[in-house]
Short mmCIF file of C-alpha atoms in Angstrom, two decimals:
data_model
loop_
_atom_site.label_atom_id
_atom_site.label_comp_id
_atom_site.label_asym_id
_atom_site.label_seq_id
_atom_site.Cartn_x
_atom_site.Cartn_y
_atom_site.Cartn_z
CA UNK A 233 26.64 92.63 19.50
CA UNK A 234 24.27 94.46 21.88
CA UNK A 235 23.43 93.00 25.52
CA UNK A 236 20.21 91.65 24.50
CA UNK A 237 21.79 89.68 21.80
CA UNK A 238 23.14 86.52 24.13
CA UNK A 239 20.24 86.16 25.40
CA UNK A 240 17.63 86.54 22.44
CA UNK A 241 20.28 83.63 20.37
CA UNK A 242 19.49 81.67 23.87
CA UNK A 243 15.91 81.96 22.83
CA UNK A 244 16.35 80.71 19.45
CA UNK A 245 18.06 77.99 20.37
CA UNK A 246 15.92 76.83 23.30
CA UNK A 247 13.48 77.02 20.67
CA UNK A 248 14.92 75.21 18.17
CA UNK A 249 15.97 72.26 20.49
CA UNK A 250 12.04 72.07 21.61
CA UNK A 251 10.84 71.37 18.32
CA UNK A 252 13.53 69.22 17.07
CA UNK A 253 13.56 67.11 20.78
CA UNK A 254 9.69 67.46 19.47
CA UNK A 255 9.75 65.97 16.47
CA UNK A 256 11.08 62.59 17.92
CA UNK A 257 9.41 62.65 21.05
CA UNK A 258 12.63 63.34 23.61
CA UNK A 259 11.15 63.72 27.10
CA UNK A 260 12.27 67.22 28.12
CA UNK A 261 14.36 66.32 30.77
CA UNK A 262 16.78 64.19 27.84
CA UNK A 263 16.70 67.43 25.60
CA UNK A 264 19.84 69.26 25.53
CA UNK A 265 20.00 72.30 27.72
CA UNK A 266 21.93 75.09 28.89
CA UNK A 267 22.22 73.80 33.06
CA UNK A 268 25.51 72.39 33.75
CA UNK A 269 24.60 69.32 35.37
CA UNK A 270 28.17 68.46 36.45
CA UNK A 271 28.78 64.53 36.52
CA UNK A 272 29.70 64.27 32.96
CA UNK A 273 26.32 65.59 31.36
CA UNK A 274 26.90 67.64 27.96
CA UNK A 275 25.18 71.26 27.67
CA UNK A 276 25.06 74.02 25.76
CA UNK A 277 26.52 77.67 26.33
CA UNK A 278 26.34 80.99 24.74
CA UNK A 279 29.64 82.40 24.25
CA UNK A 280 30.43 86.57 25.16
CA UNK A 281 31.40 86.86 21.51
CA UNK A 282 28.21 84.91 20.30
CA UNK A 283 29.75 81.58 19.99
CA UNK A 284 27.87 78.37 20.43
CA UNK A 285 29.99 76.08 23.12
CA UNK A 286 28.88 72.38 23.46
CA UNK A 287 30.64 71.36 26.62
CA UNK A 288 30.68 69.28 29.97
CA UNK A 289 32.17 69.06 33.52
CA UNK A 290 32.70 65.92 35.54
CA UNK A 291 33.45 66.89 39.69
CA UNK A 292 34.43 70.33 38.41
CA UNK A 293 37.04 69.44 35.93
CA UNK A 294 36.42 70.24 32.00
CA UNK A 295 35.79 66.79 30.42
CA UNK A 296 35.41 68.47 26.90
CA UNK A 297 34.17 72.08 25.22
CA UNK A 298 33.44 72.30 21.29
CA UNK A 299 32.90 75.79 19.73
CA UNK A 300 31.51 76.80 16.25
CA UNK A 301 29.54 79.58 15.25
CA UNK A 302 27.34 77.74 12.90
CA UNK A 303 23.75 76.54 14.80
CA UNK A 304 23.54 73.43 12.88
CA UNK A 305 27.09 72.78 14.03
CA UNK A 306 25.94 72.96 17.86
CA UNK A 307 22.46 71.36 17.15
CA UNK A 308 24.32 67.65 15.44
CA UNK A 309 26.82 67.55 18.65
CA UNK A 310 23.76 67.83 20.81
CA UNK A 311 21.16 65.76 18.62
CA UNK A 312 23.99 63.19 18.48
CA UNK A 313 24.56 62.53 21.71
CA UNK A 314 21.16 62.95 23.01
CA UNK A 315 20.21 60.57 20.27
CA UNK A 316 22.44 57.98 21.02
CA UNK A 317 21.15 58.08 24.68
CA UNK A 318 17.65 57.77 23.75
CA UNK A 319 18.98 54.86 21.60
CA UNK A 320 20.15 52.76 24.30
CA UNK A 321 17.17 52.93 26.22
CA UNK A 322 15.20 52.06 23.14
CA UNK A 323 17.50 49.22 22.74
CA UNK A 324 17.80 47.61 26.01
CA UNK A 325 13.90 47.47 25.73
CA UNK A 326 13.97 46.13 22.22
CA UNK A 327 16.97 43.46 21.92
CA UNK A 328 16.95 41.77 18.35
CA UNK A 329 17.89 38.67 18.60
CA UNK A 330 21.46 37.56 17.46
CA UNK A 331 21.92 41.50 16.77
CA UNK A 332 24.90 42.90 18.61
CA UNK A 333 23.26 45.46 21.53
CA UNK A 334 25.18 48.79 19.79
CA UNK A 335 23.96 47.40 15.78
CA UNK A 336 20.55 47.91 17.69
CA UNK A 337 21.55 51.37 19.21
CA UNK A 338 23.55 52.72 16.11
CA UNK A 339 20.32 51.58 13.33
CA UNK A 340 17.90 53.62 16.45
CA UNK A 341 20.42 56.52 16.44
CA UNK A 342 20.09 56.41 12.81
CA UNK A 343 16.47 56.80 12.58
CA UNK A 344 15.85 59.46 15.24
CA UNK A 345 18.64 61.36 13.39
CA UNK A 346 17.13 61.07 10.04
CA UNK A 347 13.65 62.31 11.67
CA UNK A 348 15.44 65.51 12.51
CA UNK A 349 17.52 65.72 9.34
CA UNK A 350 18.83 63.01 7.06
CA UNK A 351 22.41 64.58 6.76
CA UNK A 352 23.31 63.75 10.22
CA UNK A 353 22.45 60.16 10.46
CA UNK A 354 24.89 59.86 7.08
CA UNK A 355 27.61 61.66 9.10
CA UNK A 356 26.93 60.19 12.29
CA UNK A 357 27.15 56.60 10.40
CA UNK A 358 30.65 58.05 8.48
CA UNK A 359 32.12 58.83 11.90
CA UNK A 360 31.13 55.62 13.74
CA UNK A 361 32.57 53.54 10.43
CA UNK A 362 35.96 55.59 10.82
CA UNK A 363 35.65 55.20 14.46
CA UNK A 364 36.10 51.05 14.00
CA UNK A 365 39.25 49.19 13.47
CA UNK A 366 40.06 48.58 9.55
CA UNK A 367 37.13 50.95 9.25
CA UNK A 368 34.53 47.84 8.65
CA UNK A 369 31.58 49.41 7.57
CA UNK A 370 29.59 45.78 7.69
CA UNK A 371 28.97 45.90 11.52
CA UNK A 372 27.38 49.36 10.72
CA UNK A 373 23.66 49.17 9.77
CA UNK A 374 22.12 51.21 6.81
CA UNK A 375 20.86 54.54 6.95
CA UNK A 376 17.15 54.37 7.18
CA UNK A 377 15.33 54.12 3.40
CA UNK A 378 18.88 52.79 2.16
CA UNK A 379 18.64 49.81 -0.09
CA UNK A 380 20.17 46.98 1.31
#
């Protein structure tokens, strides 16, 4: 890999987060970025050997660090998580009522998921039903389009 290289995959992938934060209208400070924040705040990082790193730092101290080399890979961790923020806004502002406050957030995660691809709204719904005690999938809402 030549010494350009880091920093030409940076592009691409600042790139690609811009138009997928585009496509479901993210306000740029929410998109996921490559500035450790500190305080807990997930970003993204470049590896010396090309690898995409997904990771964040609370006072300092590592809190977490995921590494693939697969773009999609890195993308879903951050699309995830910066969907399920953008969620809870959305939800606090748009309480159904007698609808639990995270049904809300997980069917919203769902959708702005799907916008940016349908696969990871179906994993992000497998995860959160294997997440739950006995695995009970009926608290989970439907993936958007899904029959119900």
């Amino acid at each position: 890999m030549g010494a350009d290289d880091p920093a030409r995959t940076r592009r691409r992938v600042e790139h690609e987060v811009a138009r997928l934060a585009g496509l479901v209208g993210l306000p740029q400070e929410r998109w996921p970025g490559f500035v450790d924040r500190d305080a807990g705040y997930p970003f993204l990082r470049i590896g010396d050997a090309g690898e995409y790193r997904y990771l964040a730092y609370e006072r300092g101290r590592l809190l977490f660090e995921q590494v693939t080399s697969d773009l999609d890979e890195l993308l879903y961790w951050a699309f995830r998580d910066a969907a399920h923020e953008a969620a809870g806004r959305w939800a606090s502002r748009n309480r159904l009522d007698g609808e639990p406050f995270r049904v809300t957030l997980w069917r919203r995660q769902f959708e702005l998921l799907h916008t940016l691809r349908p696969a990871w709204a179906g994993r992000r719904r497998a995860e959160l039903i294997a997440s739950l005690p006995d695995r009970d999938e009926g608290i989970v809402p439907p993936l958007p389009g899904a029959d119900c």
